[in-house]
Amino acid sequence: MVEKAGGSGASVPSGDVQALKNGVPSQPTLSDIDLSKLKVTLAKELKDIPKPDDLVFGETMSDHMLVLEYTPEAGWSAPEIKPYGPLSLDPSASCFHYCTNIFEGMKAYLGPDGTPRLFRPELNMARLLNSSERVALPRFSPTALLELIKKLIAIDARWIPREPGCSLYIRPTMIGTLPSLAVMASTRATIFVILSPAGKMFKVPAGISLLAINDHVRAWPGGTGAHKLGLNYTPGFKPQRAALEKGYQQILWVLGDNITEAGGMNVAIVLKRPDGDMDIVTPPLDGTILPGITRASVLELLAAHGNETSLPYLSNKTRLHTHERVVTMSELERTWQDGTLLEAFSFGTAVVVTPIARIGWKGKDIELPPYAGNHLGPVARALLERLVDIQEGRVEWKGWSVPCET
Ligand SMILES: *Cc1c(COP(=O)(O)O)cnc(C)c1O
């Protein structure tokens, strides 16, 4: 990406030719990410930071970014933290034609002592590595990349909003940069990490509206829906725009009759049981569901209620039974009609936990039960509060919140 205009041109570098002949991308027996080679160039002028209320998600970027390049000749280049700015890429680069683009979504929070904190970041690194394997991009050391991200955050720490519920969104990305139109794995790659301050995702916490559709699908058995690949999101833009025009904020992706996800978030429903306990049901990781880190955390916290911990707003006597199993639109309609559907909510790094107020399906609306003027029921409220307390370092839980000490 730093190749100068008029430089190497579109010819395929020799290492790639070798890889092409072998029919496989050359593996990094070459150098992995080397932390000791980090080069830091600080911005001469720092930007003004907008107030949290003025922030539109993903539109403001911090002062610096992290960039690393991989070539089959040399492996991973010396990492660089430098002023945020455009990349220079060959127009024939793989990412522009065959979507060799993978990413992660993480957040940095400010702890009570002012130290930046990350939430289970090793899981994001592991998932990024899985994504790179799925699209045959080069491997990398997940621990070294995490250390570099921590250094970037320490440098741009003033960008973490102080207001509770706000955070600095982190976008690690890897793109294939092989300059070739050949339909094949990209043997060259760039990793870059950029930071964007985030206010509250949905300004009204009263609950989001979803339009359930099954005429377009986000993911299918044997597809790539379980990975965070850029190519999974583009096909959703047209139906998403249509949903907005009909007055819904997001799409609820339904595969046949099976509920999968809401926009870029996992979902769960809460059902009342005859014995007074609650069932919390979320679709299983069958390859059509993105394995959310929030999803895993929600399941673990619910399972710990009443023994290892007490979640707020819920009696210790209320047993919460978690289930990873198929949830259908038919079940949603039936339990809504018979009054056993107590809550529906969605979750992911961006929103943490957000209640679902209304689901449009086959021309009518399923309205979820209201709680004190909004749709945040006790289970979603408990999870939201506990997760934010852990993320912001007020509650210690199993080492999930990692201080960014460098
Ligand atoms: C990122 C993402 C999620 C949420 O994952 P988290 O790790 O909890 O942020 C859910 N669904 C899709 C499609 C996603 O891209």
CSV table of C-alpha atoms and ligand atoms in Angstrom, one decimal:
chain,number,residue,atom,x,y,z
A,1,MET,CA,0.0,0.0,0.0
A,2,VAL,CA,2.9,2.4,0.3
A,3,GLU,CA,4.0,1.6,-3.3
A,4,LYS,CA,4.4,5.0,-5.1
A,5,ALA,CA,2.3,5.8,-8.1
A,6,GLY,CA,4.3,4.8,-11.2
A,7,GLY,CA,6.3,2.4,-9.1
A,8,SER,CA,5.9,-1.4,-9.3
A,9,GLY,CA,2.9,-1.1,-11.6
A,10,ALA,CA,0.6,-4.0,-12.1
A,11,SER,CA,3.2,-6.7,-12.6
A,12,VAL,CA,2.9,-9.6,-10.1
A,13,PRO,CA,5.9,-9.7,-7.7
A,14,SER,CA,8.2,-12.7,-8.1
A,15,GLY,CA,7.3,-14.4,-4.8
A,16,ASP,CA,3.6,-14.4,-5.9
A,17,VAL,CA,4.6,-16.0,-9.2
A,18,GLN,CA,6.3,-18.8,-7.3
A,19,ALA,CA,3.1,-19.1,-5.1
A,20,LEU,CA,1.0,-19.2,-8.3
A,21,LYS,CA,3.1,-22.0,-9.7
A,22,ASN,CA,2.8,-24.0,-6.6
A,23,GLY,CA,-0.9,-23.4,-6.6
A,24,VAL,CA,-1.0,-22.4,-2.9
A,25,PRO,CA,-0.2,-19.1,-1.2
A,26,SER,CA,3.3,-19.2,0.3
A,27,GLN,CA,3.0,-19.7,4.0
A,28,PRO,CA,4.6,-17.3,6.5
A,29,THR,CA,7.6,-19.4,7.3
A,30,LEU,CA,8.9,-15.9,6.9
A,31,SER,CA,8.8,-13.3,9.6
A,32,ASP,CA,5.7,-13.0,11.8
A,33,ILE,CA,4.7,-9.7,13.3
A,34,ASP,CA,7.7,-8.3,15.2
A,35,LEU,CA,6.8,-5.9,18.0
A,36,SER,CA,10.3,-4.7,18.5
A,37,LYS,CA,10.3,-3.3,15.0
A,38,LEU,CA,7.3,-1.0,15.7
A,39,LYS,CA,7.8,2.5,14.2
A,40,VAL,CA,5.7,5.3,15.6
A,41,THR,CA,5.2,8.6,13.8
A,42,LEU,CA,3.0,11.0,15.7
A,43,ALA,CA,0.6,13.4,14.0
A,44,LYS,CA,1.9,17.0,14.0
A,45,GLU,CA,-1.6,18.4,14.5
A,46,LEU,CA,-4.3,16.7,16.6
A,47,LYS,CA,-7.9,16.9,15.6
A,48,ASP,CA,-10.8,18.4,17.7
A,49,ILE,CA,-12.9,15.7,19.3
A,50,PRO,CA,-16.7,16.0,18.7
A,51,LYS,CA,-19.0,15.9,21.7
A,52,PRO,CA,-20.6,12.5,22.2
A,53,ASP,CA,-24.1,13.8,21.2
A,54,ASP,CA,-22.7,15.0,17.8
A,55,LEU,CA,-21.2,11.6,17.0
A,56,VAL,CA,-22.6,9.7,14.1
A,57,PHE,CA,-21.4,6.1,14.3
A,58,GLY,CA,-18.3,5.4,12.3
A,59,GLU,CA,-17.9,8.9,10.7
A,60,THR,CA,-15.1,10.3,12.9
A,61,MET,CA,-11.7,8.8,13.0
A,62,SER,CA,-9.0,9.3,15.6
A,63,ASP,CA,-5.5,10.8,15.0
A,64,HIS,CA,-3.6,7.6,14.3
A,65,MET,CA,-3.8,4.2,12.7
A,66,LEU,CA,-1.8,1.0,12.8
A,67,VAL,CA,-0.6,-0.5,9.4
A,68,LEU,CA,1.3,-3.7,8.6
A,69,GLU,CA,2.0,-5.3,5.3
A,70,TYR,CA,2.5,-8.9,4.3
A,71,THR,CA,4.5,-10.0,1.3
A,72,PRO,CA,5.4,-13.5,0.3
A,73,GLU,CA,9.0,-12.4,0.1
A,74,ALA,CA,9.4,-10.9,3.5
A,75,GLY,CA,6.4,-11.9,5.7
A,76,TRP,CA,5.0,-9.2,7.9
A,77,SER,CA,6.7,-5.8,7.6
A,78,ALA,CA,7.7,-3.7,10.5
A,79,PRO,CA,4.5,-2.4,12.1
A,80,GLU,CA,3.8,1.3,11.9
A,81,ILE,CA,1.6,3.6,13.9
A,82,LYS,CA,1.2,6.8,12.0
A,83,PRO,CA,-1.2,9.7,11.4
A,84,TYR,CA,-4.6,8.6,10.1
A,85,GLY,CA,-4.8,8.9,6.3
A,86,PRO,CA,-5.5,7.3,3.0
A,87,LEU,CA,-3.9,4.1,1.9
A,88,SER,CA,-2.4,3.9,-1.6
A,89,LEU,CA,-3.4,0.7,-3.4
A,90,ASP,CA,-3.0,-0.7,-6.9
A,91,PRO,CA,-6.4,-0.6,-8.7
A,92,SER,CA,-5.9,-4.3,-9.6
A,93,ALA,CA,-5.6,-5.2,-5.9
A,94,SER,CA,-7.5,-8.4,-4.9
A,95,CYS,CA,-9.7,-6.6,-2.3
A,96,PHE,CA,-11.2,-4.4,-5.0
A,97,HIS,CA,-12.3,-7.3,-7.1
A,98,TYR,CA,-12.8,-10.4,-5.1
A,99,CYS,CA,-13.7,-9.0,-1.7
A,100,THR,CA,-10.6,-10.2,0.2
A,101,ASN,CA,-11.7,-8.1,3.2
A,102,ILE,CA,-12.1,-9.3,6.7
A,103,PHE,CA,-12.6,-7.3,9.9
A,104,GLU,CA,-13.3,-7.1,13.6
A,105,GLY,CA,-15.4,-4.8,15.8
A,106,MET,CA,-14.1,-4.1,19.3
A,107,LYS,CA,-14.3,-1.3,21.8
A,108,ALA,CA,-12.0,0.5,24.2
A,109,TYR,CA,-13.7,1.7,27.4
A,110,LEU,CA,-12.4,4.0,30.1
A,111,GLY,CA,-12.0,2.4,33.5
A,112,PRO,CA,-12.7,4.2,36.8
A,113,ASP,CA,-9.0,4.9,37.1
A,114,GLY,CA,-8.8,6.4,33.6
A,115,THR,CA,-7.0,3.3,32.1
A,116,PRO,CA,-8.3,2.2,28.7
A,117,ARG,CA,-9.8,-1.3,28.8
A,118,LEU,CA,-10.7,-3.9,26.2
A,119,PHE,CA,-13.4,-6.5,26.5
A,120,ARG,CA,-12.2,-10.1,25.8
A,121,PRO,CA,-10.0,-8.9,23.0
A,122,GLU,CA,-8.2,-12.3,22.6
A,123,LEU,CA,-11.5,-13.6,21.2
A,124,ASN,CA,-11.6,-10.9,18.5
A,125,MET,CA,-8.0,-11.8,17.5
A,126,ALA,CA,-8.9,-15.5,17.3
A,127,ARG,CA,-12.0,-14.7,15.2
A,128,LEU,CA,-9.9,-12.5,12.9
A,129,LEU,CA,-7.4,-15.3,12.4
A,130,ASN,CA,-10.3,-17.7,11.6
A,131,SER,CA,-11.6,-15.2,9.0
A,132,SER,CA,-8.2,-14.9,7.4
A,133,GLU,CA,-8.1,-18.6,7.0
A,134,ARG,CA,-11.6,-18.7,5.5
A,135,VAL,CA,-10.6,-16.3,2.7
A,136,ALA,CA,-7.0,-17.7,2.4
A,137,LEU,CA,-5.3,-14.5,3.5
A,138,PRO,CA,-2.0,-14.8,5.4
A,139,ARG,CA,-1.8,-15.9,9.0
A,140,PHE,CA,-0.5,-13.6,11.7
A,141,SER,CA,0.3,-13.8,15.4
A,142,PRO,CA,-2.9,-12.8,17.2
A,143,THR,CA,-1.0,-11.9,20.4
A,144,ALA,CA,1.4,-9.6,18.6
A,145,LEU,CA,-1.5,-7.9,16.8
A,146,LEU,CA,-3.3,-7.4,20.1
A,147,GLU,CA,-0.2,-5.8,21.7
A,148,LEU,CA,0.0,-3.4,18.8
A,149,ILE,CA,-3.7,-2.5,19.1
A,150,LYS,CA,-3.1,-1.7,22.8
A,151,LYS,CA,-0.2,0.6,21.9
A,152,LEU,CA,-2.4,2.4,19.3
A,153,ILE,CA,-5.1,2.8,21.9
A,154,ALA,CA,-2.7,4.2,24.5
A,155,ILE,CA,-1.5,6.8,21.9
A,156,ASP,CA,-5.1,7.8,21.1
A,157,ALA,CA,-6.5,7.3,24.6
A,158,ARG,CA,-7.9,10.9,24.6
A,159,TRP,CA,-10.4,9.7,22.0
A,160,ILE,CA,-12.2,7.4,24.4
A,161,PRO,CA,-15.4,9.3,25.5
A,162,ARG,CA,-15.7,9.7,29.2
A,163,GLU,CA,-19.5,9.5,29.2
A,164,PRO,CA,-20.9,6.2,30.5
A,165,GLY,CA,-22.1,4.0,27.7
A,166,CYS,CA,-19.8,5.6,25.2
A,167,SER,CA,-16.6,4.1,23.9
A,168,LEU,CA,-13.9,4.1,21.2
A,169,TYR,CA,-14.8,1.7,18.4
A,170,ILE,CA,-11.8,-0.3,17.1
A,171,ARG,CA,-11.9,-1.6,13.5
A,172,PRO,CA,-9.0,-4.1,12.8
A,173,THR,CA,-9.2,-4.9,9.0
A,174,MET,CA,-7.2,-7.1,6.7
A,175,ILE,CA,-7.3,-6.8,2.9
A,176,GLY,CA,-5.8,-8.8,0.1
A,177,THR,CA,-3.5,-6.5,-1.9
A,178,LEU,CA,-2.1,-8.9,-4.6
A,179,PRO,CA,-2.1,-6.8,-7.8
A,180,SER,CA,-3.7,-9.3,-10.1
A,181,LEU,CA,-7.1,-9.9,-11.6
A,182,ALA,CA,-6.5,-13.7,-11.5
A,183,VAL,CA,-9.2,-15.3,-9.4
A,184,MET,CA,-7.1,-16.8,-6.7
A,185,ALA,CA,-6.0,-16.3,-3.1
A,186,SER,CA,-4.2,-13.0,-2.4
A,187,THR,CA,-0.7,-13.8,-1.3
A,188,ARG,CA,-0.1,-10.1,-0.3
A,189,ALA,CA,-2.1,-8.4,2.4
A,190,THR,CA,-2.4,-5.3,4.6
A,191,ILE,CA,-3.7,-5.1,8.1
A,192,PHE,CA,-4.8,-1.8,9.3
A,193,VAL,CA,-6.5,-0.8,12.5
A,194,ILE,CA,-8.5,2.5,12.8
A,195,LEU,CA,-10.4,4.0,15.8
A,196,SER,CA,-13.7,5.8,15.8
A,197,PRO,CA,-15.4,7.3,18.9
A,198,ALA,CA,-18.9,6.0,19.4
A,199,GLY,CA,-21.8,7.5,21.3
A,200,LYS,CA,-24.9,5.5,22.2
A,201,MET,CA,-25.8,3.3,19.2
A,202,PHE,CA,-29.5,3.8,19.3
A,203,LYS,CA,-30.4,7.1,20.8
A,204,VAL,CA,-33.8,5.9,22.0
A,205,PRO,CA,-33.2,2.9,24.3
A,206,ALA,CA,-37.0,2.2,24.2
A,207,GLY,CA,-36.5,-0.7,21.7
A,208,ILE,CA,-35.7,-1.2,18.0
A,209,SER,CA,-38.1,-2.2,15.3
A,210,LEU,CA,-37.2,-5.0,12.9
A,211,LEU,CA,-38.6,-6.1,9.6
A,212,ALA,CA,-38.5,-9.9,9.4
A,213,ILE,CA,-37.7,-11.1,5.8
A,214,ASN,CA,-36.9,-14.4,4.2
A,215,ASP,CA,-36.9,-13.5,0.5
A,216,HIS,CA,-33.3,-12.3,0.9
A,217,VAL,CA,-30.9,-14.3,3.1
A,218,ARG,CA,-27.8,-13.1,5.0
A,219,ALA,CA,-26.2,-16.6,5.4
A,220,TRP,CA,-27.0,-20.1,4.4
A,221,PRO,CA,-25.7,-23.6,5.3
A,222,GLY,CA,-22.2,-24.0,3.9
A,223,GLY,CA,-21.8,-20.3,3.3
A,224,THR,CA,-19.6,-17.7,5.1
A,225,GLY,CA,-22.1,-16.3,7.6
A,226,ALA,CA,-20.1,-17.5,10.6
A,227,HIS,CA,-17.2,-15.3,9.7
A,228,LYS,CA,-16.7,-11.5,9.8
A,229,LEU,CA,-16.1,-11.0,6.1
A,230,GLY,CA,-16.9,-7.8,4.3
A,231,LEU,CA,-18.7,-9.7,1.5
A,232,ASN,CA,-21.4,-10.9,4.0
A,233,TYR,CA,-22.8,-7.4,4.5
A,234,THR,CA,-23.2,-5.9,1.0
A,235,PRO,CA,-26.1,-8.1,-0.1
A,236,GLY,CA,-28.0,-6.8,3.0
A,237,PHE,CA,-27.8,-3.1,2.0
A,238,LYS,CA,-30.7,-3.1,-0.5
A,239,PRO,CA,-33.2,-4.9,1.8
A,240,GLN,CA,-32.0,-2.8,4.7
A,241,ARG,CA,-32.8,0.4,2.8
A,242,ALA,CA,-36.2,-1.0,1.9
A,243,ALA,CA,-36.8,-1.8,5.6
A,244,LEU,CA,-36.0,1.8,6.5
A,245,GLU,CA,-38.4,3.1,3.9
A,246,LYS,CA,-41.1,1.0,5.5
A,247,GLY,CA,-40.3,2.4,9.0
A,248,TYR,CA,-38.2,-0.4,10.5
A,249,GLN,CA,-34.6,0.2,11.8
A,250,GLN,CA,-33.1,-3.2,11.0
A,251,ILE,CA,-33.8,-6.5,9.3
A,252,LEU,CA,-34.5,-9.7,11.1
A,253,TRP,CA,-32.9,-12.3,8.9
A,254,VAL,CA,-35.1,-15.4,8.6
A,255,LEU,CA,-33.9,-18.5,6.8
A,256,GLY,CA,-37.1,-20.3,5.7
A,257,ASP,CA,-38.9,-20.0,9.1
A,258,ASN,CA,-35.7,-19.9,11.3
A,259,ILE,CA,-34.7,-16.7,12.9
A,260,THR,CA,-31.0,-16.1,12.5
A,261,GLU,CA,-29.8,-12.6,13.3
A,262,ALA,CA,-30.9,-9.0,13.4
A,263,GLY,CA,-28.9,-6.8,11.1
A,264,GLY,CA,-25.3,-7.3,12.5
A,265,MET,CA,-26.4,-8.5,15.9
A,266,ASN,CA,-27.3,-11.8,17.5
A,267,VAL,CA,-30.8,-12.3,19.0
A,268,ALA,CA,-32.5,-14.1,21.9
A,269,ILE,CA,-36.0,-14.4,23.2
A,270,VAL,CA,-37.2,-14.9,26.8
A,271,LEU,CA,-40.1,-17.3,27.4
A,272,LYS,CA,-42.1,-17.8,30.6
A,273,ARG,CA,-42.1,-21.5,31.8
A,274,PRO,CA,-45.0,-23.1,33.6
A,275,ASP,CA,-42.8,-23.6,36.7
A,276,GLY,CA,-42.1,-19.8,36.9
A,277,ASP,CA,-38.5,-20.1,35.6
A,278,MET,CA,-37.4,-18.5,32.3
A,279,ASP,CA,-36.1,-20.0,29.1
A,280,ILE,CA,-33.7,-17.8,27.2
A,281,VAL,CA,-33.3,-19.1,23.6
A,282,THR,CA,-30.8,-18.1,21.0
A,283,PRO,CA,-30.2,-19.7,17.6
A,284,PRO,CA,-27.4,-22.2,17.5
A,285,LEU,CA,-24.0,-21.7,15.9
A,286,ASP,CA,-24.8,-23.9,12.8
A,287,GLY,CA,-22.7,-21.9,10.3
A,288,THR,CA,-25.4,-19.3,9.5
A,289,ILE,CA,-24.9,-17.4,12.8
A,290,LEU,CA,-21.9,-15.1,13.5
A,291,PRO,CA,-20.4,-16.4,16.8
A,292,GLY,CA,-20.7,-13.1,18.7
A,293,ILE,CA,-18.5,-12.5,21.7
A,294,THR,CA,-21.4,-10.6,23.3
A,295,ARG,CA,-23.5,-13.7,22.6
A,296,ALA,CA,-21.0,-16.0,24.3
A,297,SER,CA,-20.8,-13.5,27.2
A,298,VAL,CA,-24.6,-13.3,27.5
A,299,LEU,CA,-24.9,-17.1,27.7
A,300,GLU,CA,-22.2,-17.4,30.3
A,301,LEU,CA,-23.7,-14.6,32.5
A,302,LEU,CA,-27.2,-16.1,32.3
A,303,ALA,CA,-25.9,-19.5,33.2
A,304,ALA,CA,-24.0,-18.1,36.2
A,305,HIS,CA,-27.1,-16.4,37.7
A,306,GLY,CA,-28.2,-17.8,41.0
A,307,ASN,CA,-25.0,-19.6,41.6
A,308,GLU,CA,-21.8,-17.8,40.7
A,309,THR,CA,-23.4,-14.4,40.6
A,310,SER,CA,-26.7,-12.5,41.0
A,311,LEU,CA,-27.8,-10.5,38.0
A,312,PRO,CA,-29.5,-7.2,38.9
A,313,TYR,CA,-33.3,-6.9,38.5
A,314,LEU,CA,-33.8,-10.7,38.7
A,315,SER,CA,-34.5,-12.7,41.8
A,316,ASN,CA,-32.0,-15.4,42.7
A,317,LYS,CA,-35.0,-17.8,42.9
A,318,THR,CA,-35.7,-17.2,39.2
A,319,ARG,CA,-33.8,-19.8,37.3
A,320,LEU,CA,-32.6,-18.8,33.9
A,321,HIS,CA,-32.4,-21.8,31.5
A,322,THR,CA,-30.3,-21.0,28.4
A,323,HIS,CA,-30.8,-22.8,25.1
A,324,GLU,CA,-29.0,-22.7,21.8
A,325,ARG,CA,-31.6,-24.1,19.5
A,326,VAL,CA,-33.6,-23.1,16.4
A,327,VAL,CA,-36.1,-20.3,17.0
A,328,THR,CA,-38.8,-20.0,14.3
A,329,MET,CA,-41.1,-17.2,13.3
A,330,SER,CA,-44.0,-19.6,14.0
A,331,GLU,CA,-42.8,-20.1,17.6
A,332,LEU,CA,-42.4,-16.3,18.0
A,333,GLU,CA,-46.0,-15.7,16.8
A,334,ARG,CA,-47.4,-18.6,18.9
A,335,THR,CA,-45.6,-17.5,22.1
A,336,TRP,CA,-46.6,-13.9,21.5
A,337,GLN,CA,-50.2,-14.9,21.2
A,338,ASP,CA,-50.3,-17.1,24.2
A,339,GLY,CA,-48.5,-14.6,26.4
A,340,THR,CA,-45.4,-16.6,27.1
A,341,LEU,CA,-43.1,-14.4,25.1
A,342,LEU,CA,-41.7,-12.0,27.7
A,343,GLU,CA,-38.8,-10.3,25.9
A,344,ALA,CA,-36.8,-10.2,22.7
A,345,PHE,CA,-33.4,-8.5,22.5
A,346,SER,CA,-30.4,-8.3,20.2
A,347,PHE,CA,-26.7,-7.9,21.2
A,348,GLY,CA,-23.3,-7.3,19.8
A,349,THR,CA,-20.3,-5.1,20.5
A,350,ALA,CA,-21.8,-2.0,18.9
A,351,VAL,CA,-25.1,-2.0,20.8
A,352,VAL,CA,-24.1,-4.2,23.8
A,353,VAL,CA,-27.8,-5.3,24.5
A,354,THR,CA,-30.8,-3.6,22.9
A,355,PRO,CA,-34.4,-4.5,23.4
A,356,ILE,CA,-36.7,-5.3,20.4
A,357,ALA,CA,-39.9,-3.4,20.5
A,358,ARG,CA,-41.7,-4.5,17.3
A,359,ILE,CA,-41.2,-7.1,14.6
A,360,GLY,CA,-42.9,-6.8,11.2
A,361,TRP,CA,-43.8,-10.1,9.6
A,362,LYS,CA,-46.2,-10.9,6.8
A,363,GLY,CA,-47.9,-7.5,6.8
A,364,LYS,CA,-48.5,-7.3,10.6
A,365,ASP,CA,-46.5,-6.2,13.6
A,366,ILE,CA,-45.6,-8.4,16.6
A,367,GLU,CA,-45.4,-5.9,19.5
A,368,LEU,CA,-43.2,-7.1,22.4
A,369,PRO,CA,-44.6,-6.5,25.9
A,370,PRO,CA,-43.8,-3.1,27.3
A,371,TYR,CA,-41.9,-2.6,30.6
A,372,ALA,CA,-42.3,0.8,32.4
A,373,GLY,CA,-42.7,2.8,29.2
A,374,ASN,CA,-40.1,0.9,27.1
A,375,HIS,CA,-39.3,-2.6,26.0
A,376,LEU,CA,-36.3,-3.2,28.2
A,377,GLY,CA,-37.4,-6.2,30.2
A,378,PRO,CA,-35.6,-7.5,33.3
A,379,VAL,CA,-33.4,-10.0,31.5
A,380,ALA,CA,-32.1,-7.6,28.8
A,381,ARG,CA,-31.8,-4.8,31.4
A,382,ALA,CA,-29.7,-7.1,33.8
A,383,LEU,CA,-27.4,-8.1,30.9
A,384,LEU,CA,-26.9,-4.6,29.7
A,385,GLU,CA,-26.1,-3.2,33.1
A,386,ARG,CA,-23.8,-6.1,34.1
A,387,LEU,CA,-21.9,-6.2,30.7
A,388,VAL,CA,-21.3,-2.4,30.8
A,389,ASP,CA,-20.2,-2.6,34.4
A,390,ILE,CA,-17.7,-5.3,33.4
A,391,GLN,CA,-16.6,-3.5,30.2
A,392,GLU,CA,-16.0,-0.2,32.1
A,393,GLY,CA,-14.1,-2.0,34.8
A,394,ARG,CA,-16.6,-1.4,37.7
A,395,VAL,CA,-17.3,-5.1,38.2
A,396,GLU,CA,-14.5,-7.7,37.8
A,397,TRP,CA,-15.6,-10.9,36.1
A,398,LYS,CA,-13.3,-13.7,35.0
A,399,GLY,CA,-10.7,-11.4,33.6
A,400,TRP,CA,-13.0,-10.4,30.7
A,401,SER,CA,-12.0,-6.7,30.9
A,402,VAL,CA,-8.3,-6.3,30.1
A,403,PRO,CA,-6.5,-3.0,31.0
A,404,CYS,CA,-4.5,-1.5,28.1
A,405,GLU,CA,-1.2,-1.1,29.9
A,406,THR,CA,1.7,-0.7,27.5
B,1,LIG,C1,-20.0,-8.6,14.7
B,1,LIG,C2,-21.3,-9.3,14.5
B,1,LIG,C3,-22.1,-9.7,15.5
B,1,LIG,C4,-21.8,-9.5,17.0
B,1,LIG,O1,-20.6,-10.0,17.4
B,1,LIG,P1,-19.8,-9.4,18.7
B,1,LIG,O2,-18.6,-10.2,18.8
B,1,LIG,O3,-20.7,-9.7,19.8
B,1,LIG,O4,-19.6,-8.0,18.4
B,1,LIG,C5,-23.3,-10.4,15.3
B,1,LIG,N1,-23.7,-10.6,14.0
B,1,LIG,C6,-23.0,-10.2,13.0
B,1,LIG,C7,-23.5,-10.5,11.6
B,1,LIG,C8,-21.8,-9.5,13.1
B,1,LIG,O5,-21.1,-9.1,12.1
